[in-house]
Amino acid sequence: MIHCHRWREIEISSPADLDGSRKVFPVLRKVAVSTWSHALSKITIVDAPLLCEASIAANYTTWRDVRLPWVQLTSLSLETFDALASCLFILRHCPKLHTLKYRAVQAPSTLILDPPITLESLNSLEVYNSCCIIPHLTLPALHQLTLSMEIASAIDPLRALLSRSSFQLQQLTIILLKNDRTKSDELKLLHQLFPTVTDLKLEIRAVTGLHRIIGSLSSLETLPLVKNLTIDAVRVRDEYDSLLEVLRTQCSPDAGTQTLERFGLILCPQTDPGSPSASTPLPKSAAAQFGALAKSGLTCHISL
């Protein structure tokens, strides 16, 4: 580590030991550890005054394996097999976090009864695969939330999080993968938890996903303040009319205080290149109706 005083970023992708307990890292800003080997990486960095970001992806991580000046971090990404307890231990030492990304390969097998951790400054949370971390957090400043999981499993934990935290969410991103079974009613329940959302992004990779999105947005009462709506989904030709009807409803003068200002549509072909929708352009009638919405004041961006 003779040149450690020059290091701005450290990336470790295989089992390794880095003992920097007696070194100074004056310009280091990020540490990334990614190893799924059963052989653990031992990382110790104590003196790094500019370090603000860390990313740890490992089978089993404890505070003894990776020791960083957690108290100064503002951005943290944790990906583990099922080591939720160790992740929570780390979070208890990160009072200044602004962004947190958590991915569990599988839900933890043990029940944790510790009181929730309050992260006063956290404004962005991303949770993937399992909502197991949500019951252990209190987030009074949360503004941005990204969820990728079976939405039904997240409804009650999120409702409890709201009761503990009383935040007003502004940006919501929902990612449903190819085999996700989330239903329209479950998406609607999620939307109703966050009536203050102004920016909504829905990424759906299931073939029937666009239909479920449309069903969840059919009511003006679902997201009364949404101004920016982005839909990224698999292309299904027969659902343009239903989508256009939702947009017309959201933009209607009868919507009261609601004013949808921007709409983005990103349509991906189905993975089977032989499927009818894989190479079908936007129908002329749909293009004309999107154009009419644009003339009425809605900013539309469509990518096929």
PDB file of C-alpha atoms in Angstrom:
ATOM      1  CA  MET A   1       0.000   0.000   0.000  1.00  0.00           C
ATOM      2  CA  ILE A   2       2.889   2.314  -0.672  1.00  0.00           C
ATOM      3  CA  HIS A   3       0.704   4.469  -2.957  1.00  0.00           C
ATOM      4  CA  CYS A   4      -2.440   4.464  -0.806  1.00  0.00           C
ATOM      5  CA  HIS A   5      -2.211   8.229  -0.395  1.00  0.00           C
ATOM      6  CA  ARG A   6      -3.176   8.474  -4.093  1.00  0.00           C
ATOM      7  CA  TRP A   7      -6.123   6.081  -4.043  1.00  0.00           C
ATOM      8  CA  ARG A   8      -9.505   7.664  -4.759  1.00  0.00           C
ATOM      9  CA  GLU A   9     -11.405   4.390  -5.015  1.00  0.00           C
ATOM     10  CA  ILE A  10     -10.816   0.823  -3.849  1.00  0.00           C
ATOM     11  CA  GLU A  11     -12.508  -2.126  -5.591  1.00  0.00           C
ATOM     12  CA  ILE A  12     -12.057  -5.677  -4.321  1.00  0.00           C
ATOM     13  CA  SER A  13     -13.699  -8.510  -6.284  1.00  0.00           C
ATOM     14  CA  SER A  14     -11.946 -11.561  -4.812  1.00  0.00           C
ATOM     15  CA  PRO A  15     -11.019 -12.643  -1.273  1.00  0.00           C
ATOM     16  CA  ALA A  16      -8.275 -10.350  -0.019  1.00  0.00           C
ATOM     17  CA  ASP A  17      -6.903  -8.740   3.101  1.00  0.00           C
ATOM     18  CA  LEU A  18      -6.326  -5.003   3.247  1.00  0.00           C
ATOM     19  CA  ASP A  19      -5.085  -3.807   6.606  1.00  0.00           C
ATOM     20  CA  GLY A  20      -5.052  -0.042   6.479  1.00  0.00           C
ATOM     21  CA  SER A  21      -5.418   0.477  10.204  1.00  0.00           C
ATOM     22  CA  ARG A  22      -2.108   2.358  10.333  1.00  0.00           C
ATOM     23  CA  LYS A  23      -2.398   4.111   6.986  1.00  0.00           C
ATOM     24  CA  VAL A  24      -3.921   7.415   5.930  1.00  0.00           C
ATOM     25  CA  PHE A  25      -6.081   7.553   2.775  1.00  0.00           C
ATOM     26  CA  PRO A  26      -6.368  11.319   2.226  1.00  0.00           C
ATOM     27  CA  VAL A  27      -8.257  11.271  -1.116  1.00  0.00           C
ATOM     28  CA  LEU A  28     -10.195   7.990  -0.858  1.00  0.00           C
ATOM     29  CA  ARG A  29     -13.911   8.486  -1.570  1.00  0.00           C
ATOM     30  CA  LYS A  30     -15.330   5.019  -2.270  1.00  0.00           C
ATOM     31  CA  VAL A  31     -14.764   1.420  -1.170  1.00  0.00           C
ATOM     32  CA  ALA A  32     -16.429  -1.456  -3.058  1.00  0.00           C
ATOM     33  CA  VAL A  33     -16.154  -5.079  -1.931  1.00  0.00           C
ATOM     34  CA  SER A  34     -17.818  -7.758  -4.053  1.00  0.00           C
ATOM     35  CA  THR A  35     -17.000 -11.388  -3.377  1.00  0.00           C
ATOM     36  CA  TRP A  36     -19.325 -14.354  -3.008  1.00  0.00           C
ATOM     37  CA  SER A  37     -16.564 -16.746  -2.015  1.00  0.00           C
ATOM     38  CA  HIS A  38     -16.773 -18.458   1.378  1.00  0.00           C
ATOM     39  CA  ALA A  39     -13.288 -17.070   2.013  1.00  0.00           C
ATOM     40  CA  LEU A  40     -13.897 -13.685   3.598  1.00  0.00           C
ATOM     41  CA  SER A  41     -12.265 -10.411   2.657  1.00  0.00           C
ATOM     42  CA  LYS A  42     -10.746  -8.590   5.619  1.00  0.00           C
ATOM     43  CA  ILE A  43     -10.783  -4.853   5.023  1.00  0.00           C
ATOM     44  CA  THR A  44      -9.748  -2.280   7.604  1.00  0.00           C
ATOM     45  CA  ILE A  45      -9.656   1.438   6.847  1.00  0.00           C
ATOM     46  CA  VAL A  46      -9.706   3.862   9.752  1.00  0.00           C
ATOM     47  CA  ASP A  47      -8.334   7.195   8.524  1.00  0.00           C
ATOM     48  CA  ALA A  48      -9.978   8.316   5.264  1.00  0.00           C
ATOM     49  CA  PRO A  49     -11.406  11.809   5.800  1.00  0.00           C
ATOM     50  CA  LEU A  50     -13.102  12.033   2.366  1.00  0.00           C
ATOM     51  CA  LEU A  51     -14.617   8.547   2.315  1.00  0.00           C
ATOM     52  CA  CYS A  52     -18.370   8.915   1.788  1.00  0.00           C
ATOM     53  CA  GLU A  53     -19.497   5.859  -0.202  1.00  0.00           C
ATOM     54  CA  ALA A  54     -19.251   2.109   0.363  1.00  0.00           C
ATOM     55  CA  SER A  55     -20.629  -0.923  -1.452  1.00  0.00           C
ATOM     56  CA  ILE A  56     -20.462  -4.401   0.075  1.00  0.00           C
ATOM     57  CA  ALA A  57     -21.695  -7.566  -1.648  1.00  0.00           C
ATOM     58  CA  ALA A  58     -20.777 -10.820   0.054  1.00  0.00           C
ATOM     59  CA  ASN A  59     -22.116 -14.150   1.283  1.00  0.00           C
ATOM     60  CA  TYR A  60     -21.668 -13.246   4.904  1.00  0.00           C
ATOM     61  CA  THR A  61     -20.463  -9.887   6.110  1.00  0.00           C
ATOM     62  CA  THR A  62     -19.876  -8.749   9.674  1.00  0.00           C
ATOM     63  CA  TRP A  63     -18.387  -5.581  11.090  1.00  0.00           C
ATOM     64  CA  ARG A  64     -15.245  -7.599  11.802  1.00  0.00           C
ATOM     65  CA  ASP A  65     -14.789  -8.453   8.126  1.00  0.00           C
ATOM     66  CA  VAL A  66     -15.095  -4.909   6.762  1.00  0.00           C
ATOM     67  CA  ARG A  67     -14.195  -2.087   9.129  1.00  0.00           C
ATOM     68  CA  LEU A  68     -14.657   1.407   7.762  1.00  0.00           C
ATOM     69  CA  PRO A  69     -15.295   4.835   9.294  1.00  0.00           C
ATOM     70  CA  TRP A  70     -19.037   4.173   8.999  1.00  0.00           C
ATOM     71  CA  VAL A  71     -20.021   7.312  10.859  1.00  0.00           C
ATOM     72  CA  GLN A  72     -19.006   9.571   7.952  1.00  0.00           C
ATOM     73  CA  LEU A  73     -20.648   7.619   5.096  1.00  0.00           C
ATOM     74  CA  THR A  74     -23.473   9.253   3.145  1.00  0.00           C
ATOM     75  CA  SER A  75     -24.076   6.448   0.607  1.00  0.00           C
ATOM     76  CA  LEU A  76     -24.153   2.710   1.330  1.00  0.00           C
ATOM     77  CA  SER A  77     -25.028  -0.376  -0.725  1.00  0.00           C
ATOM     78  CA  LEU A  78     -25.423  -3.741   1.027  1.00  0.00           C
ATOM     79  CA  GLU A  79     -26.002  -7.032  -0.769  1.00  0.00           C
ATOM     80  CA  THR A  80     -25.911 -10.214   1.303  1.00  0.00           C
ATOM     81  CA  PHE A  81     -27.186 -13.776   1.263  1.00  0.00           C
ATOM     82  CA  ASP A  82     -29.172 -13.559   4.495  1.00  0.00           C
ATOM     83  CA  ALA A  83     -26.928 -11.632   6.908  1.00  0.00           C
ATOM     84  CA  LEU A  84     -29.522  -9.052   7.917  1.00  0.00           C
ATOM     85  CA  ALA A  85     -28.270  -8.813  11.511  1.00  0.00           C
ATOM     86  CA  SER A  86     -24.787  -7.806  10.372  1.00  0.00           C
ATOM     87  CA  CYS A  87     -26.220  -5.227   7.974  1.00  0.00           C
ATOM     88  CA  LEU A  88     -28.263  -3.725  10.799  1.00  0.00           C
ATOM     89  CA  PHE A  89     -25.158  -3.586  12.984  1.00  0.00           C
ATOM     90  CA  ILE A  90     -23.430  -1.556  10.277  1.00  0.00           C
ATOM     91  CA  LEU A  91     -26.439   0.757   9.849  1.00  0.00           C
ATOM     92  CA  ARG A  92     -26.447   1.584  13.557  1.00  0.00           C
ATOM     93  CA  HIS A  93     -23.051   3.200  12.965  1.00  0.00           C
ATOM     94  CA  CYS A  94     -24.115   5.234   9.891  1.00  0.00           C
ATOM     95  CA  PRO A  95     -26.052   8.250  11.218  1.00  0.00           C
ATOM     96  CA  LYS A  96     -25.258  10.484   8.221  1.00  0.00           C
ATOM     97  CA  LEU A  97     -26.550   8.246   5.418  1.00  0.00           C
ATOM     98  CA  HIS A  98     -28.440   9.978   2.611  1.00  0.00           C
ATOM     99  CA  THR A  99     -28.859   6.951   0.326  1.00  0.00           C
ATOM    100  CA  LEU A 100     -29.188   3.250   1.125  1.00  0.00           C
ATOM    101  CA  LYS A 101     -29.464   0.323  -1.289  1.00  0.00           C
ATOM    102  CA  TYR A 102     -30.259  -3.094   0.175  1.00  0.00           C
ATOM    103  CA  ARG A 103     -30.521  -6.382  -1.685  1.00  0.00           C
ATOM    104  CA  ALA A 104     -31.157  -9.715   0.050  1.00  0.00           C
ATOM    105  CA  VAL A 105     -30.521 -12.860  -1.961  1.00  0.00           C
ATOM    106  CA  GLN A 106     -33.036 -14.521   0.335  1.00  0.00           C
ATOM    107  CA  ALA A 107     -35.015 -13.492   3.403  1.00  0.00           C
ATOM    108  CA  PRO A 108     -33.195 -14.033   6.720  1.00  0.00           C
ATOM    109  CA  SER A 109     -33.880 -17.277   8.535  1.00  0.00           C
ATOM    110  CA  THR A 110     -33.769 -15.767  12.045  1.00  0.00           C
ATOM    111  CA  LEU A 111     -36.112 -13.294  13.737  1.00  0.00           C
ATOM    112  CA  ILE A 112     -34.542 -10.022  14.889  1.00  0.00           C
ATOM    113  CA  LEU A 113     -36.285  -8.202  17.740  1.00  0.00           C
ATOM    114  CA  ASP A 114     -34.010  -5.168  18.101  1.00  0.00           C
ATOM    115  CA  PRO A 115     -35.730  -1.745  18.043  1.00  0.00           C
ATOM    116  CA  PRO A 116     -35.833   0.081  14.680  1.00  0.00           C
ATOM    117  CA  ILE A 117     -32.843   2.151  13.608  1.00  0.00           C
ATOM    118  CA  THR A 118     -33.570   5.832  13.005  1.00  0.00           C
ATOM    119  CA  LEU A 119     -31.677   7.324  10.051  1.00  0.00           C
ATOM    120  CA  GLU A 120     -32.508  11.014  10.312  1.00  0.00           C
ATOM    121  CA  SER A 121     -30.862  12.084   7.038  1.00  0.00           C
ATOM    122  CA  LEU A 122     -31.776   9.194   4.739  1.00  0.00           C
ATOM    123  CA  ASN A 123     -33.769  10.514   1.781  1.00  0.00           C
ATOM    124  CA  SER A 124     -33.341   7.667  -0.737  1.00  0.00           C
ATOM    125  CA  LEU A 125     -33.973   3.954  -0.135  1.00  0.00           C
ATOM    126  CA  GLU A 126     -33.723   1.098  -2.659  1.00  0.00           C
ATOM    127  CA  VAL A 127     -34.868  -2.380  -1.615  1.00  0.00           C
ATOM    128  CA  TYR A 128     -34.583  -5.484  -3.803  1.00  0.00           C
ATOM    129  CA  ASN A 129     -35.894  -9.078  -3.526  1.00  0.00           C
ATOM    130  CA  SER A 130     -37.090  -8.895   0.077  1.00  0.00           C
ATOM    131  CA  CYS A 131     -38.602  -6.208   2.292  1.00  0.00           C
ATOM    132  CA  CYS A 132     -36.997  -7.759   5.394  1.00  0.00           C
ATOM    133  CA  ILE A 133     -35.015  -4.614   6.226  1.00  0.00           C
ATOM    134  CA  ILE A 134     -37.999  -2.235   6.234  1.00  0.00           C
ATOM    135  CA  PRO A 135     -39.408  -3.233   9.670  1.00  0.00           C
ATOM    136  CA  HIS A 136     -36.030  -2.353  11.201  1.00  0.00           C
ATOM    137  CA  LEU A 137     -35.872   1.258   9.976  1.00  0.00           C
ATOM    138  CA  THR A 138     -37.374   4.613  10.888  1.00  0.00           C
ATOM    139  CA  LEU A 139     -36.878   7.184   8.114  1.00  0.00           C
ATOM    140  CA  PRO A 140     -38.351  10.626   8.856  1.00  0.00           C
ATOM    141  CA  ALA A 141     -36.681  12.311   5.851  1.00  0.00           C
ATOM    142  CA  LEU A 142     -37.411   9.709   3.144  1.00  0.00           C
ATOM    143  CA  HIS A 143     -38.250  11.293  -0.236  1.00  0.00           C
ATOM    144  CA  GLN A 144     -37.304   8.599  -2.778  1.00  0.00           C
ATOM    145  CA  LEU A 145     -38.204   4.905  -2.661  1.00  0.00           C
ATOM    146  CA  THR A 146     -37.377   2.086  -5.102  1.00  0.00           C
ATOM    147  CA  LEU A 147     -38.962  -1.344  -4.655  1.00  0.00           C
ATOM    148  CA  SER A 148     -38.305  -4.548  -6.609  1.00  0.00           C
ATOM    149  CA  MET A 149     -40.098  -7.521  -5.037  1.00  0.00           C
ATOM    150  CA  GLU A 150     -43.520  -9.118  -4.659  1.00  0.00           C
ATOM    151  CA  ILE A 151     -45.404  -5.952  -3.748  1.00  0.00           C
ATOM    152  CA  ALA A 152     -47.983  -7.750  -1.594  1.00  0.00           C
ATOM    153  CA  SER A 153     -45.252  -8.656   0.915  1.00  0.00           C
ATOM    154  CA  ALA A 154     -44.238  -4.996   1.284  1.00  0.00           C
ATOM    155  CA  ILE A 155     -47.628  -3.373   1.960  1.00  0.00           C
ATOM    156  CA  ASP A 156     -47.854  -3.999   5.714  1.00  0.00           C
ATOM    157  CA  PRO A 157     -44.147  -3.270   6.449  1.00  0.00           C
ATOM    158  CA  LEU A 158     -44.412   0.002   4.505  1.00  0.00           C
ATOM    159  CA  ARG A 159     -47.617   0.959   6.284  1.00  0.00           C
ATOM    160  CA  ALA A 160     -45.854   0.406   9.620  1.00  0.00           C
ATOM    161  CA  LEU A 161     -42.827   2.382   8.393  1.00  0.00           C
ATOM    162  CA  LEU A 162     -45.115   5.302   7.584  1.00  0.00           C
ATOM    163  CA  SER A 163     -46.666   5.211  11.038  1.00  0.00           C
ATOM    164  CA  ARG A 164     -43.192   5.341  12.632  1.00  0.00           C
ATOM    165  CA  SER A 165     -41.685   7.917  10.315  1.00  0.00           C
ATOM    166  CA  SER A 166     -44.420  10.271   9.016  1.00  0.00           C
ATOM    167  CA  PHE A 167     -42.417  11.113   5.875  1.00  0.00           C
ATOM    168  CA  GLN A 168     -43.890  12.532   2.666  1.00  0.00           C
ATOM    169  CA  LEU A 169     -42.633  10.484  -0.257  1.00  0.00           C
ATOM    170  CA  GLN A 170     -42.058  12.388  -3.508  1.00  0.00           C
ATOM    171  CA  GLN A 171     -40.471   9.857  -5.880  1.00  0.00           C
ATOM    172  CA  LEU A 172     -41.555   6.221  -6.190  1.00  0.00           C
ATOM    173  CA  THR A 173     -40.007   3.607  -8.495  1.00  0.00           C
ATOM    174  CA  ILE A 174     -41.487   0.117  -8.767  1.00  0.00           C
ATOM    175  CA  ILE A 175     -39.584  -2.628 -10.598  1.00  0.00           C
ATOM    176  CA  LEU A 176     -41.390  -5.891 -11.346  1.00  0.00           C
ATOM    177  CA  LEU A 177     -39.267  -8.624 -12.910  1.00  0.00           C
ATOM    178  CA  LYS A 178     -40.295 -11.161 -15.538  1.00  0.00           C
ATOM    179  CA  ASN A 179     -41.836 -13.755 -13.202  1.00  0.00           C
ATOM    180  CA  ASP A 180     -43.350 -11.310 -10.717  1.00  0.00           C
ATOM    181  CA  ARG A 181     -46.971 -12.071  -9.780  1.00  0.00           C
ATOM    182  CA  THR A 182     -47.954  -8.673  -8.390  1.00  0.00           C
ATOM    183  CA  LYS A 183     -51.570  -7.783  -9.212  1.00  0.00           C
ATOM    184  CA  SER A 184     -53.146  -4.451 -10.147  1.00  0.00           C
ATOM    185  CA  ASP A 185     -54.976  -4.226  -6.817  1.00  0.00           C
ATOM    186  CA  GLU A 186     -51.700  -4.699  -4.930  1.00  0.00           C
ATOM    187  CA  LEU A 187     -50.046  -1.931  -6.942  1.00  0.00           C
ATOM    188  CA  LYS A 188     -53.041   0.291  -6.224  1.00  0.00           C
ATOM    189  CA  LEU A 189     -52.719  -0.383  -2.489  1.00  0.00           C
ATOM    190  CA  LEU A 190     -49.063   0.619  -2.680  1.00  0.00           C
ATOM    191  CA  HIS A 191     -49.895   3.824  -4.555  1.00  0.00           C
ATOM    192  CA  GLN A 192     -52.531   4.714  -1.975  1.00  0.00           C
ATOM    193  CA  LEU A 193     -49.946   4.552   0.804  1.00  0.00           C
ATOM    194  CA  PHE A 194     -48.073   7.472  -0.778  1.00  0.00           C
ATOM    195  CA  PRO A 195     -50.557  10.144  -1.939  1.00  0.00           C
ATOM    196  CA  THR A 196     -47.818  12.809  -1.879  1.00  0.00           C
ATOM    197  CA  VAL A 197     -45.824  11.207  -4.738  1.00  0.00           C
ATOM    198  CA  THR A 198     -45.164  13.591  -7.626  1.00  0.00           C
ATOM    199  CA  ASP A 199     -42.762  11.400  -9.647  1.00  0.00           C
ATOM    200  CA  LEU A 200     -43.743   7.808 -10.433  1.00  0.00           C
ATOM    201  CA  LYS A 201     -41.670   5.339 -12.464  1.00  0.00           C
ATOM    202  CA  LEU A 202     -42.890   1.824 -13.222  1.00  0.00           C
ATOM    203  CA  GLU A 203     -40.499  -0.728 -14.738  1.00  0.00           C
ATOM    204  CA  ILE A 204     -42.266  -3.950 -15.685  1.00  0.00           C
ATOM    205  CA  ARG A 205     -40.606  -6.899 -17.433  1.00  0.00           C
ATOM    206  CA  ALA A 206     -43.530  -9.349 -17.297  1.00  0.00           C
ATOM    207  CA  VAL A 207     -45.440  -9.758 -20.576  1.00  0.00           C
ATOM    208  CA  THR A 208     -48.724  -8.929 -18.819  1.00  0.00           C
ATOM    209  CA  GLY A 209     -47.137  -6.099 -16.857  1.00  0.00           C
ATOM    210  CA  LEU A 210     -48.514  -3.163 -18.846  1.00  0.00           C
ATOM    211  CA  HIS A 211     -52.053  -4.384 -18.228  1.00  0.00           C
ATOM    212  CA  ARG A 212     -51.408  -4.444 -14.476  1.00  0.00           C
ATOM    213  CA  ILE A 213     -49.932  -0.944 -14.523  1.00  0.00           C
ATOM    214  CA  ILE A 214     -52.949   0.442 -16.329  1.00  0.00           C
ATOM    215  CA  GLY A 215     -55.308  -1.153 -13.833  1.00  0.00           C
ATOM    216  CA  SER A 216     -53.430   0.367 -10.898  1.00  0.00           C
ATOM    217  CA  LEU A 217     -53.620   3.902 -12.353  1.00  0.00           C
ATOM    218  CA  SER A 218     -57.260   3.884 -13.405  1.00  0.00           C
ATOM    219  CA  SER A 219     -58.498   6.043 -10.503  1.00  0.00           C
ATOM    220  CA  LEU A 220     -57.781   9.736  -9.986  1.00  0.00           C
ATOM    221  CA  GLU A 221     -57.730   9.130  -6.239  1.00  0.00           C
ATOM    222  CA  THR A 222     -54.775   6.731  -6.436  1.00  0.00           C
ATOM    223  CA  LEU A 223     -51.993   9.300  -6.897  1.00  0.00           C
ATOM    224  CA  PRO A 224     -53.623  12.743  -6.732  1.00  0.00           C
ATOM    225  CA  LEU A 225     -50.400  14.777  -7.006  1.00  0.00           C
ATOM    226  CA  VAL A 226     -48.390  12.868  -9.616  1.00  0.00           C
ATOM    227  CA  LYS A 227     -46.862  15.210 -12.193  1.00  0.00           C
ATOM    228  CA  ASN A 228     -44.239  13.011 -13.850  1.00  0.00           C
ATOM    229  CA  LEU A 229     -45.121   9.470 -14.934  1.00  0.00           C
ATOM    230  CA  THR A 230     -42.677   7.086 -16.628  1.00  0.00           C
ATOM    231  CA  ILE A 231     -43.622   3.585 -17.757  1.00  0.00           C
ATOM    232  CA  ASP A 232     -40.960   1.129 -18.920  1.00  0.00           C
ATOM    233  CA  ALA A 233     -42.649  -2.105 -20.015  1.00  0.00           C
ATOM    234  CA  VAL A 234     -42.782  -4.944 -22.512  1.00  0.00           C
ATOM    235  CA  ARG A 235     -44.613  -3.862 -25.643  1.00  0.00           C
ATOM    236  CA  VAL A 236     -48.173  -5.165 -25.982  1.00  0.00           C
ATOM    237  CA  ARG A 237     -50.078  -3.629 -28.871  1.00  0.00           C
ATOM    238  CA  ASP A 238     -53.614  -4.207 -27.625  1.00  0.00           C
ATOM    239  CA  GLU A 239     -53.174  -2.072 -24.506  1.00  0.00           C
ATOM    240  CA  TYR A 240     -52.452   1.341 -26.038  1.00  0.00           C
ATOM    241  CA  ASP A 241     -56.126   2.341 -25.952  1.00  0.00           C
ATOM    242  CA  SER A 242     -56.425   1.568 -22.231  1.00  0.00           C
ATOM    243  CA  LEU A 243     -53.207   3.454 -21.497  1.00  0.00           C
ATOM    244  CA  LEU A 244     -54.367   6.477 -23.472  1.00  0.00           C
ATOM    245  CA  GLU A 245     -57.651   6.488 -21.566  1.00  0.00           C
ATOM    246  CA  VAL A 246     -55.745   6.565 -18.269  1.00  0.00           C
ATOM    247  CA  LEU A 247     -53.639   9.494 -19.495  1.00  0.00           C
ATOM    248  CA  ARG A 248     -56.704  11.401 -20.679  1.00  0.00           C
ATOM    249  CA  THR A 249     -58.306  10.869 -17.278  1.00  0.00           C
ATOM    250  CA  GLN A 250     -55.189  12.019 -15.452  1.00  0.00           C
ATOM    251  CA  CYS A 251     -54.968  15.150 -17.627  1.00  0.00           C
ATOM    252  CA  SER A 252     -58.670  15.972 -17.545  1.00  0.00           C
ATOM    253  CA  PRO A 253     -59.744  19.380 -16.165  1.00  0.00           C
ATOM    254  CA  ASP A 254     -62.103  17.383 -13.960  1.00  0.00           C
ATOM    255  CA  ALA A 255     -59.044  16.031 -12.147  1.00  0.00           C
ATOM    256  CA  GLY A 256     -59.211  19.004  -9.766  1.00  0.00           C
ATOM    257  CA  THR A 257     -55.799  19.654  -8.219  1.00  0.00           C
ATOM    258  CA  GLN A 258     -54.119  16.893 -10.210  1.00  0.00           C
ATOM    259  CA  THR A 259     -52.028  17.999 -13.186  1.00  0.00           C
ATOM    260  CA  LEU A 260     -50.009  15.380 -15.021  1.00  0.00           C
ATOM    261  CA  GLU A 261     -47.291  17.368 -16.781  1.00  0.00           C
ATOM    262  CA  ARG A 262     -44.847  14.812 -18.210  1.00  0.00           C
ATOM    263  CA  PHE A 263     -45.278  11.280 -19.455  1.00  0.00           C
ATOM    264  CA  GLY A 264     -42.530   8.933 -20.599  1.00  0.00           C
ATOM    265  CA  LEU A 265     -43.177   5.587 -22.280  1.00  0.00           C
ATOM    266  CA  ILE A 266     -40.348   3.124 -22.905  1.00  0.00           C
ATOM    267  CA  LEU A 267     -41.522  -0.046 -24.637  1.00  0.00           C
ATOM    268  CA  CYS A 268     -39.188  -3.022 -24.982  1.00  0.00           C
ATOM    269  CA  PRO A 269     -39.869  -5.877 -27.426  1.00  0.00           C
ATOM    270  CA  GLN A 270     -40.613  -9.288 -25.997  1.00  0.00           C
ATOM    271  CA  THR A 271     -37.548 -11.498 -25.664  1.00  0.00           C
ATOM    272  CA  ASP A 272     -38.917 -13.896 -28.279  1.00  0.00           C
ATOM    273  CA  PRO A 273     -38.017 -12.200 -31.591  1.00  0.00           C
ATOM    274  CA  GLY A 274     -40.752 -14.175 -33.345  1.00  0.00           C
ATOM    275  CA  SER A 275     -43.560 -12.766 -31.232  1.00  0.00           C
ATOM    276  CA  PRO A 276     -45.975 -10.395 -33.024  1.00  0.00           C
ATOM    277  CA  SER A 277     -45.149  -7.430 -30.770  1.00  0.00           C
ATOM    278  CA  ALA A 278     -41.387  -7.797 -31.083  1.00  0.00           C
ATOM    279  CA  SER A 279     -41.150  -5.574 -34.160  1.00  0.00           C
ATOM    280  CA  THR A 280     -44.532  -3.804 -34.240  1.00  0.00           C
ATOM    281  CA  PRO A 281     -44.250  -0.008 -34.471  1.00  0.00           C
ATOM    282  CA  LEU A 282     -46.536   2.351 -32.593  1.00  0.00           C
ATOM    283  CA  PRO A 283     -49.955   2.154 -34.310  1.00  0.00           C
ATOM    284  CA  LYS A 284     -50.872   5.295 -36.257  1.00  0.00           C
ATOM    285  CA  SER A 285     -54.082   5.786 -34.299  1.00  0.00           C
ATOM    286  CA  ALA A 286     -52.203   5.601 -30.990  1.00  0.00           C
ATOM    287  CA  ALA A 287     -49.513   7.972 -32.288  1.00  0.00           C
ATOM    288  CA  ALA A 288     -52.208  10.472 -33.245  1.00  0.00           C
ATOM    289  CA  GLN A 289     -53.814  10.271 -29.802  1.00  0.00           C
ATOM    290  CA  PHE A 290     -50.464  10.751 -28.050  1.00  0.00           C
ATOM    291  CA  GLY A 291     -49.972  13.757 -30.319  1.00  0.00           C
ATOM    292  CA  ALA A 292     -53.339  15.155 -29.259  1.00  0.00           C
ATOM    293  CA  LEU A 293     -52.365  14.796 -25.604  1.00  0.00           C
ATOM    294  CA  ALA A 294     -49.122  16.628 -26.324  1.00  0.00           C
ATOM    295  CA  LYS A 295     -51.041  19.478 -27.949  1.00  0.00           C
ATOM    296  CA  SER A 296     -53.250  19.718 -24.874  1.00  0.00           C
ATOM    297  CA  GLY A 297     -50.178  20.423 -22.736  1.00  0.00           C
ATOM    298  CA  LEU A 298     -48.821  17.008 -21.713  1.00  0.00           C
ATOM    299  CA  THR A 299     -45.106  16.588 -22.438  1.00  0.00           C
ATOM    300  CA  CYS A 300     -44.740  13.109 -23.978  1.00  0.00           C
ATOM    301  CA  HIS A 301     -41.536  11.159 -24.576  1.00  0.00           C
ATOM    302  CA  ILE A 302     -42.003   7.790 -26.286  1.00  0.00           C
ATOM    303  CA  SER A 303     -39.177   5.333 -26.951  1.00  0.00           C
ATOM    304  CA  LEU A 304     -39.828   2.069 -28.802  1.00  0.00           C
TER     305      LEU A 304
END
